[in-house]
Short mmCIF file of C-alpha atoms and ligand atoms in Angstrom, two decimals:
data_model
loop_
_atom_site.label_atom_id
_atom_site.label_comp_id
_atom_site.label_asym_id
_atom_site.label_seq_id
_atom_site.Cartn_x
_atom_site.Cartn_y
_atom_site.Cartn_z
CA UNK F 1 49.94 20.48 60.25
CA UNK F 2 53.61 21.30 60.58
CA UNK F 3 54.17 24.93 61.53
CA UNK F 4 57.43 26.81 61.14
CA UNK F 5 57.45 29.43 63.92
CA UNK F 6 60.14 32.11 63.73
CA UNK F 7 61.23 33.88 66.91
CA UNK F 8 59.77 31.12 69.08
CA UNK F 9 62.34 31.68 71.84
CA UNK F 10 61.03 35.21 72.41
CA UNK F 11 58.08 36.45 74.45
CA UNK F 12 55.07 36.08 72.15
CA UNK F 13 56.45 33.26 69.97
CA UNK F 14 57.18 31.00 72.97
CA UNK F 15 53.69 31.56 74.37
CA UNK F 16 52.30 30.79 70.90
CA UNK F 17 54.21 27.49 70.64
CA UNK F 18 52.98 26.39 74.05
CA UNK F 19 49.40 27.28 73.06
CA UNK F 20 49.55 25.33 69.77
CA UNK F 21 51.08 22.22 71.35
CA UNK F 22 48.36 22.28 74.05
CA UNK F 23 45.50 22.97 71.67
CA UNK F 24 46.31 20.66 68.72
CA UNK F 25 47.60 17.18 69.67
CA UNK F 26 48.47 16.35 66.04
CA UNK F 27 50.40 19.55 65.20
CA UNK F 28 54.18 19.75 64.95
CA UNK F 29 56.25 22.89 65.49
CA UNK F 30 59.66 23.81 64.18
CA UNK F 31 61.05 26.84 66.00
CA UNK F 32 63.61 28.90 64.05
CA UNK F 33 65.38 31.41 66.29
CA UNK F 34 68.74 33.16 66.22
CA UNK F 35 68.79 33.47 70.02
CA UNK F 36 69.58 37.16 70.15
CA UNK F 37 69.64 38.87 73.56
CA UNK F 38 65.81 38.48 73.54
CA UNK F 39 65.72 34.78 72.68
CA UNK F 40 65.99 32.30 75.53
CA UNK F 41 65.65 28.52 75.40
CA UNK F 42 65.03 28.44 79.17
CA UNK F 43 61.61 29.75 78.27
CA UNK F 44 60.82 26.51 76.41
CA UNK F 45 62.25 23.98 78.91
CA UNK F 46 58.80 22.49 79.62
CA UNK F 47 58.19 21.54 75.98
CA UNK F 48 61.65 20.95 74.52
CA UNK F 49 61.46 17.17 74.94
CA UNK F 50 58.11 16.91 73.13
CA UNK F 51 58.36 14.76 69.98
CA UNK F 52 56.12 17.35 68.30
CA UNK F 53 58.69 20.14 68.77
CA UNK F 54 62.09 20.80 67.22
CA UNK F 55 64.46 23.73 67.26
CA UNK F 56 66.74 25.25 64.61
CA UNK F 57 69.22 27.85 65.79
CA UNK F 58 69.52 30.15 62.81
CA UNK F 59 69.05 33.58 61.30
CA UNK F 60 65.95 34.40 59.24
CA UNK F 61 68.30 36.37 56.94
CA UNK F 62 70.14 33.16 55.95
CA UNK F 63 68.89 31.92 52.54
CA UNK F 64 69.69 28.28 53.29
CA UNK F 65 68.56 28.12 56.88
CA UNK F 66 65.41 26.11 56.09
CA UNK F 67 66.83 23.90 53.33
CA UNK F 68 66.35 20.72 55.35
CA UNK F 69 63.04 21.63 56.99
CA UNK F 70 59.53 20.69 55.87
CA UNK F 71 56.45 22.64 56.92
CA UNK F 72 53.00 23.75 55.74
CA UNK F 73 52.94 27.33 57.03
CA UNK F 74 55.27 30.00 58.41
CA UNK F 75 54.14 31.98 61.46
CA UNK F 76 56.59 34.86 61.51
CA UNK F 77 57.22 36.40 64.94
CA UNK F 78 61.01 36.91 64.76
CA UNK F 79 62.00 40.56 64.96
CA UNK F 80 64.01 43.13 66.76
CA UNK F 81 61.15 44.39 68.90
CA UNK F 82 62.20 47.19 71.26
CA UNK F 83 61.61 50.83 70.25
CA UNK F 84 64.31 52.29 72.55
CA UNK F 85 66.96 50.02 71.05
CA UNK F 86 65.94 51.07 67.54
CA UNK F 87 66.60 54.68 68.58
CA UNK F 88 70.10 53.75 69.79
CA UNK F 89 70.92 51.70 66.65
CA UNK F 90 68.49 50.81 63.87
CA UNK F 91 70.86 48.50 61.95
CA UNK F 92 69.69 45.13 63.34
CA UNK F 93 66.07 46.28 62.88
CA UNK F 94 66.57 46.82 59.18
CA UNK F 95 68.48 43.57 58.81
CA UNK F 96 66.08 41.28 60.66
CA UNK F 97 62.73 43.00 60.26
CA UNK F 98 63.11 44.02 56.62
CA UNK F 99 65.72 41.76 54.98
CA UNK F 100 64.87 38.78 57.19
CA UNK F 101 61.18 39.06 56.30
CA UNK F 102 62.10 39.39 52.61
CA UNK F 103 64.16 36.18 52.85
CA UNK F 104 61.26 34.29 54.46
CA UNK F 105 58.84 35.60 51.84
CA UNK F 106 61.13 34.22 49.13
CA UNK F 107 61.25 30.84 50.90
CA UNK F 108 57.45 30.83 51.25
CA UNK F 109 57.05 31.77 47.57
CA UNK F 110 59.35 28.99 46.39
CA UNK F 111 57.44 26.46 48.51
CA UNK F 112 54.00 27.97 47.88
CA UNK F 113 53.20 27.80 51.59
CA UNK F 114 50.97 29.94 53.84
CA UNK F 115 52.69 32.94 55.46
CA UNK F 116 51.32 34.65 58.56
CA UNK F 117 53.16 37.88 59.27
CA UNK F 118 52.92 39.09 62.88
CA UNK F 119 53.01 42.87 62.80
CA UNK F 120 52.15 45.71 65.14
CA UNK F 121 49.80 48.66 65.61
CA UNK F 122 52.90 50.91 65.72
CA UNK F 123 52.95 50.91 61.91
CA UNK F 124 49.93 53.26 62.05
CA UNK F 125 51.84 55.86 64.08
CA UNK F 126 50.10 57.89 66.77
CA UNK F 127 46.37 58.71 66.79
CA UNK F 128 44.83 61.61 68.74
CA UNK F 129 41.20 60.54 68.46
CA UNK F 130 39.33 57.50 67.17
CA UNK F 131 40.78 54.06 66.51
CA UNK F 132 43.24 52.43 64.10
CA UNK F 133 41.38 50.36 61.51
CA UNK F 134 42.98 48.08 58.93
CA UNK F 135 42.47 50.95 56.43
CA UNK F 136 44.37 53.54 58.48
CA UNK F 137 47.44 54.91 56.69
CA UNK F 138 50.85 53.57 57.68
CA UNK F 139 52.69 56.43 59.41
CA UNK F 140 55.47 54.85 61.46
CA UNK F 141 57.40 57.19 63.76
CA UNK F 142 60.23 55.12 65.27
CA UNK F 143 62.90 53.20 63.36
CA UNK F 144 61.37 50.01 64.83
CA UNK F 145 57.91 50.94 63.52
CA UNK F 146 59.36 51.94 60.15
CA UNK F 147 61.11 48.58 59.83
CA UNK F 148 57.87 46.75 60.65
CA UNK F 149 55.88 48.91 58.21
CA UNK F 150 58.49 48.12 55.54
CA UNK F 151 58.06 44.42 56.19
CA UNK F 152 54.26 44.83 55.97
CA UNK F 153 54.70 46.50 52.58
CA UNK F 154 56.88 43.64 51.38
CA UNK F 155 54.27 41.10 52.47
CA UNK F 156 51.61 43.08 50.62
CA UNK F 157 53.76 43.13 47.48
CA UNK F 158 54.21 39.34 47.57
CA UNK F 159 50.44 38.90 47.81
CA UNK F 160 49.83 41.20 44.85
CA UNK F 161 52.78 40.14 42.68
CA UNK F 162 53.31 36.48 43.49
CA UNK F 163 49.85 35.59 44.80
CA UNK F 164 51.46 34.40 48.02
CA UNK F 165 48.93 33.04 50.56
CA UNK F 166 49.95 35.62 53.14
CA UNK F 167 47.98 37.22 55.96
CA UNK F 168 48.98 39.93 58.38
CA UNK F 169 48.08 40.77 61.97
CA UNK F 170 48.65 44.11 63.71
CA UNK F 171 48.38 43.84 67.47
CA UNK F 172 48.56 46.32 70.32
CA UNK F 173 50.87 46.15 73.39
CA UNK F 174 51.21 42.66 74.88
CA UNK F 175 51.89 41.70 78.48
CA UNK F 176 52.24 38.35 80.27
CA UNK F 177 54.80 35.73 81.30
CA UNK F 178 58.27 35.50 79.70
CA UNK F 179 58.36 39.11 78.44
CA UNK F 180 61.91 40.46 78.25
CA UNK F 181 62.50 42.91 81.15
CA UNK F 182 63.28 45.89 78.88
CA UNK F 183 59.53 46.42 78.22
CA UNK F 184 57.39 48.65 80.48
CA UNK F 185 55.44 46.06 82.47
CA UNK F 186 58.20 43.54 83.37
CA UNK F 187 60.74 46.36 83.85
CA UNK F 188 58.54 48.11 86.38
CA UNK F 189 57.55 44.89 88.19
CA UNK F 190 61.20 43.87 88.56
CA UNK F 191 62.38 47.33 89.64
CA UNK F 192 59.55 47.46 92.18
CA UNK F 193 60.53 44.04 93.55
CA UNK F 194 64.12 45.28 93.84
CA UNK F 195 63.07 48.63 95.40
CA UNK F 196 64.58 50.58 92.49
CA UNK F 197 63.16 53.72 90.82
CA UNK F 198 60.80 53.15 87.88
CA UNK F 199 61.66 55.50 84.98
CA UNK F 200 58.47 57.03 83.53
CA UNK F 201 59.11 58.78 80.20
CA UNK F 202 57.84 62.35 79.77
CA UNK F 203 54.59 63.20 81.58
CA UNK F 204 53.43 59.58 81.81
CA UNK F 205 50.28 60.42 79.83
CA UNK F 206 51.12 58.42 76.69
CA UNK F 207 48.38 55.89 76.06
CA UNK F 208 48.84 52.24 75.11
CA UNK F 209 46.18 49.62 74.41
CA UNK F 210 47.07 46.49 76.42
CA UNK F 211 46.30 42.86 75.60
CA UNK F 212 47.19 39.62 77.37
CA UNK F 213 49.66 37.59 75.31
CA UNK F 214 47.46 34.47 75.16
CA UNK F 215 44.59 36.53 73.74
CA UNK F 216 46.96 37.78 71.03
CA UNK F 217 48.07 34.22 70.30
CA UNK F 218 44.51 32.93 70.07
CA UNK F 219 43.85 35.68 67.55
CA UNK F 220 46.91 34.68 65.50
CA UNK F 221 45.60 31.12 65.61
CA UNK F 222 42.17 32.25 64.39
CA UNK F 223 43.80 34.06 61.46
CA UNK F 224 45.90 31.01 60.59
CA UNK F 225 42.88 28.71 60.49
CA UNK F 226 40.09 31.02 59.32
CA UNK F 227 41.73 34.09 57.81
CA UNK F 228 41.53 35.08 54.15
CA UNK F 229 44.82 35.32 52.21
CA UNK F 230 45.75 38.91 51.43
CA UNK F 231 43.86 40.32 54.44
CA UNK F 232 45.11 42.37 57.39
CA UNK F 233 43.60 41.80 60.87
CA UNK F 234 43.94 44.28 63.73
CA UNK F 235 44.13 42.68 67.18
CA UNK F 236 43.33 44.56 70.39
CA UNK F 237 41.40 44.39 73.63
CA UNK F 238 39.74 47.84 73.75
CA UNK F 239 41.89 48.49 76.80
CA UNK F 240 43.50 51.93 76.53
CA UNK F 241 45.40 53.20 79.55
CA UNK F 242 47.76 56.11 80.20
CA UNK F 243 51.19 54.81 81.25
CA UNK F 244 51.02 56.46 84.66
CA UNK F 245 47.82 54.54 85.52
CA UNK F 246 49.54 51.26 84.64
CA UNK F 247 52.58 52.23 86.70
CA UNK F 248 50.50 53.05 89.78
CA UNK F 249 48.48 49.84 89.38
CA UNK F 250 51.66 47.76 89.14
CA UNK F 251 53.29 49.42 92.16
CA UNK F 252 50.16 49.10 94.29
CA UNK F 253 49.72 45.43 93.40
CA UNK F 254 53.40 44.62 94.03
CA UNK F 255 53.22 46.43 97.41
CA UNK F 256 50.11 44.41 98.36
CA UNK F 257 51.70 41.10 97.30
CA UNK F 258 54.90 41.81 99.24
CA UNK F 259 53.12 43.33 102.24
CA UNK F 260 55.00 46.62 101.76
CA UNK F 261 53.83 50.18 102.29
CA UNK F 262 51.88 51.43 99.25
CA UNK F 263 53.03 55.06 99.49
CA UNK F 264 56.67 54.04 99.80
CA UNK F 265 56.26 51.92 96.67
CA UNK F 266 54.61 54.82 94.78
CA UNK F 267 57.64 56.90 95.80
CA UNK F 268 59.69 54.84 93.32
CA UNK F 269 58.07 56.74 90.42
CA UNK F 270 60.79 58.72 88.69
CA UNK F 271 59.82 60.98 85.76
CA UNK F 272 62.72 60.96 83.27
CA UNK F 273 63.51 62.50 79.87
CA UNK F 274 60.96 61.53 77.23
CA UNK F 275 61.59 58.91 74.54
CA UNK F 276 62.53 60.61 71.24
CA UNK F 277 59.55 60.70 68.86
CA UNK F 278 57.35 59.12 71.58
CA UNK F 279 53.99 58.14 70.07
CA UNK F 280 51.23 59.72 72.18
CA UNK F 281 48.43 57.23 71.74
CA UNK F 282 47.73 53.80 70.23
CA UNK F 283 44.16 52.53 70.04
CA UNK F 284 43.05 49.52 68.03
CA UNK F 285 39.67 48.75 66.49
CA UNK F 286 39.43 44.92 66.55
CA UNK F 287 35.91 44.77 65.00
CA UNK F 288 37.04 43.00 61.84
CA UNK F 289 38.62 39.97 63.51
CA UNK F 290 35.74 39.84 66.00
CA UNK F 291 33.00 39.85 63.39
CA UNK F 292 34.69 37.86 60.62
CA UNK F 293 36.68 35.27 62.58
CA UNK F 294 34.70 35.11 65.83
CA UNK F 295 37.71 35.93 68.02
CA UNK F 296 37.29 37.86 71.28
CA UNK F 297 39.77 38.75 74.03
CA UNK F 298 39.09 36.70 77.17
CA UNK F 299 41.42 38.10 79.84
CA UNK F 300 40.32 40.83 82.21
CA UNK F 301 43.16 43.38 82.53
CA UNK F 302 43.39 43.51 86.33
CA UNK F 303 43.31 39.70 86.55
CA UNK F 304 45.94 39.40 83.79
CA UNK F 305 48.21 41.93 85.49
CA UNK F 306 47.88 40.13 88.84
CA UNK F 307 48.77 36.80 87.19
CA UNK F 308 51.72 38.44 85.45
CA UNK F 309 53.06 39.93 88.69
CA UNK F 310 52.63 36.53 90.33
CA UNK F 311 54.57 34.92 87.47
CA UNK F 312 57.53 37.34 87.86
CA UNK F 313 57.48 36.75 91.63
CA UNK F 314 57.53 32.97 91.19
CA UNK F 315 60.08 32.88 88.37
CA UNK F 316 62.86 35.08 89.69
CA UNK F 317 65.55 32.66 88.45
CA UNK F 318 64.32 33.14 84.88
CA UNK F 319 64.57 36.95 84.94
CA UNK F 320 67.68 37.11 87.12
CA UNK F 321 69.59 35.14 84.46
CA UNK F 322 68.07 37.32 81.74
CA UNK F 323 69.01 40.66 83.32
CA UNK F 324 72.71 39.83 83.60
CA UNK F 325 75.41 40.62 81.01
CA UNK F 326 74.30 42.47 77.85
CA UNK F 327 71.13 43.77 79.47
CA UNK F 328 73.04 45.51 82.25
CA UNK F 329 75.11 47.38 79.65
CA UNK F 330 71.97 48.32 77.73
CA UNK F 331 70.30 49.55 80.94
CA UNK F 332 73.24 51.80 81.76
CA UNK F 333 73.25 53.27 78.23
CA UNK F 334 69.48 53.76 78.16
CA UNK F 335 68.87 55.06 81.70
CA UNK F 336 72.29 56.46 82.61
CA UNK F 337 72.47 54.37 85.78
CA UNK F 338 73.30 50.84 86.89
CA UNK F 339 70.53 48.31 87.14
P1 LIG E 1 60.96 39.43 71.44
O1 LIG E 1 61.99 40.48 71.26
O2 LIG E 1 60.60 38.98 72.82
O3 LIG E 1 61.40 38.12 70.65
C1 LIG E 1 61.95 38.15 69.36
C2 LIG E 1 62.54 36.77 69.04
O4 LIG E 1 63.02 36.84 67.68
C3 LIG E 1 63.71 36.39 69.94
O5 LIG E 1 63.59 35.05 70.35
C4 LIG E 1 64.92 36.56 69.02
O6 LIG E 1 66.00 35.69 69.34
C5 LIG E 1 64.32 36.25 67.66
N1 LIG E 1 65.08 36.86 66.56
C6 LIG E 1 65.47 38.15 66.45
N2 LIG E 1 66.19 38.32 65.31
C7 LIG E 1 66.22 37.12 64.68
C8 LIG E 1 66.77 36.67 63.45
N3 LIG E 1 67.46 37.48 62.65
N4 LIG E 1 66.58 35.38 63.09
C9 LIG E 1 65.90 34.53 63.92
N5 LIG E 1 65.37 34.88 65.09
C10 LIG E 1 65.51 36.18 65.47
O7 LIG E 1 59.69 39.95 70.65
P2 LIG E 1 58.13 39.78 70.98
O8 LIG E 1 57.72 40.87 71.88
O9 LIG E 1 57.86 38.38 71.32
O10 LIG E 1 57.50 40.13 69.54
C11 LIG E 1 57.29 39.09 68.58
C12 LIG E 1 56.68 39.71 67.33
O11 LIG E 1 55.44 40.32 67.65
C13 LIG E 1 57.52 40.80 66.69
O12 LIG E 1 57.44 40.65 65.29
C14 LIG E 1 56.87 42.10 67.14
O13 LIG E 1 57.07 43.10 66.19
C15 LIG E 1 55.42 41.68 67.20
N6 LIG E 1 54.58 42.41 68.14
C16 LIG E 1 54.98 42.56 69.46
C17 LIG E 1 54.14 43.22 70.36
C18 LIG E 1 54.53 43.38 71.81
O14 LIG E 1 53.82 44.05 72.55
N7 LIG E 1 55.61 42.79 72.28
C19 LIG E 1 52.90 43.73 69.92
C20 LIG E 1 52.55 43.58 68.57
C21 LIG E 1 53.38 42.90 67.71
O1 LIG E 2 52.11 48.52 70.26
C1 LIG E 2 52.79 47.33 70.00
C2 LIG E 2 54.24 47.50 70.38
O2 LIG E 2 54.28 47.53 71.80
C3 LIG E 2 55.14 46.39 69.84
O3 LIG E 2 55.15 46.46 68.44
C4 LIG E 2 56.56 46.53 70.39
O4 LIG E 2 57.35 45.42 69.97
C5 LIG E 2 56.50 46.57 71.90
O5 LIG E 2 57.80 46.76 72.42
C6 LIG E 2 55.56 47.67 72.37
O6 LIG E 2 56.10 48.98 72.08
P1 LIG E 2 56.04 50.19 73.13
O7 LIG E 2 57.12 51.14 72.80
O8 LIG E 2 54.66 50.71 73.23
O9 LIG E 2 56.35 49.37 74.47
P2 LIG E 2 57.28 49.69 75.74
O10 LIG E 2 57.03 48.63 76.75
O11 LIG E 2 58.69 49.94 75.35
O12 LIG E 2 56.68 51.07 76.27
C7 LIG E 2 55.32 51.18 76.65
C8 LIG E 2 55.07 52.62 77.07
O13 LIG E 2 55.81 52.87 78.28
C9 LIG E 2 55.57 53.64 76.07
O14 LIG E 2 54.68 54.75 76.04
C10 LIG E 2 56.92 54.07 76.62
C11 LIG E 2 56.72 53.94 78.12
N1 LIG E 2 57.95 53.58 78.87
C12 LIG E 2 58.65 52.51 78.47
C13 LIG E 2 59.82 52.14 79.11
C14 LIG E 2 60.63 50.95 78.67
C15 LIG E 2 58.35 54.35 79.96
O15 LIG E 2 57.70 55.34 80.34
N2 LIG E 2 59.52 54.00 80.59
C16 LIG E 2 60.28 52.93 80.21
O16 LIG E 2 61.34 52.70 80.83
#
């Protein structure tokens, strides 16, 4: 198998590539990535010399970007992925997430190859009670979520109209190594390590459903190998938590690892203005992928969080390079203070 992975220099895509190369000794990966602020080849240093891996620096919106590449399936991770940035400026979200996905669908149609679209539970909007199933209506609330829902609709249309062999996954919030520091978990770990305030939006009672990145990637892999074309698969760990609980857990664990005073660390909590249109609760029902494809999450949350904190402690060079330059400007715009 030769897999074309888009967005493989980002958080989830890079972890996916590493997983596939480890798991399947005869598989080859081509990684197509534009290297936006979120893409980082440092993340792939350990595998870049593998003769089963190659890299194309390019934009998924470019019609000719894959002209010289051969592959059997596209695993599509590339996206603009951060909700707060989509509130500041939605333009790149529409370009990459909608038009870029359309371009890849056209390429897949012309080549008649399998297309696995990596989507998100945010397309379902916010749910007060119960769980998102694959049949829940799409009710996106942020420009990011709307761009992903639009791409999901395009994928659906290519299945119906062109009989494309496409499948779709919708996963909950991921955490783990190599996540860009703008997202809640790495942002708060890094601020805690630096003794800086951690900005909790609103009342801190918004609920997210957290999954370890490798569990997500194993689910994507199960869909690739065992999924049915045309189907949608929700992915989640049945692990709902209010943000403030996560924040306290992170601060307590960082304090313990650094031998610092727990109460001083908890004093870094800073309630700030809420995110516009902030979805109150996400909660995924993963029964379909569990029963039909035999996938199950394997990582205990507390153990996964401890490993993740350990990873950010041991890989400070990685995130120190990442949080320079563009990110510092973004931080100032988003939080009104210097990083
Ligand atoms: P990320 O922001 O860490 O990485 C995105 C990658 O896509 C980067 O390497 C970037 O350079 C690349 N990219 C962006 N625009 C591109 C373009 N036009 N052409 C080529 N490459 C481009 O994102 P992530 O958190 O790894 O998310 C990956 C996918 O998973 C996204 O589609 C996202 O919607 C989805 N998802 C993420 C989560 C989560 O919790 N992070 C949960 C569910 C689904
Ligand atoms: O649910 C899947 C989605 O999870 C993915 O599709 C997105 O790509 C991914 O970014 C993530 O979206 P969220 O908006 O849920 O993740 P984020 O880490 O930005 O925020 C998690 C929660 O923490 C959310 O309720 C907002 C809150 N938060 C976030 C930041 C960055 C804060 O309170 N303060 C912050 O500074």
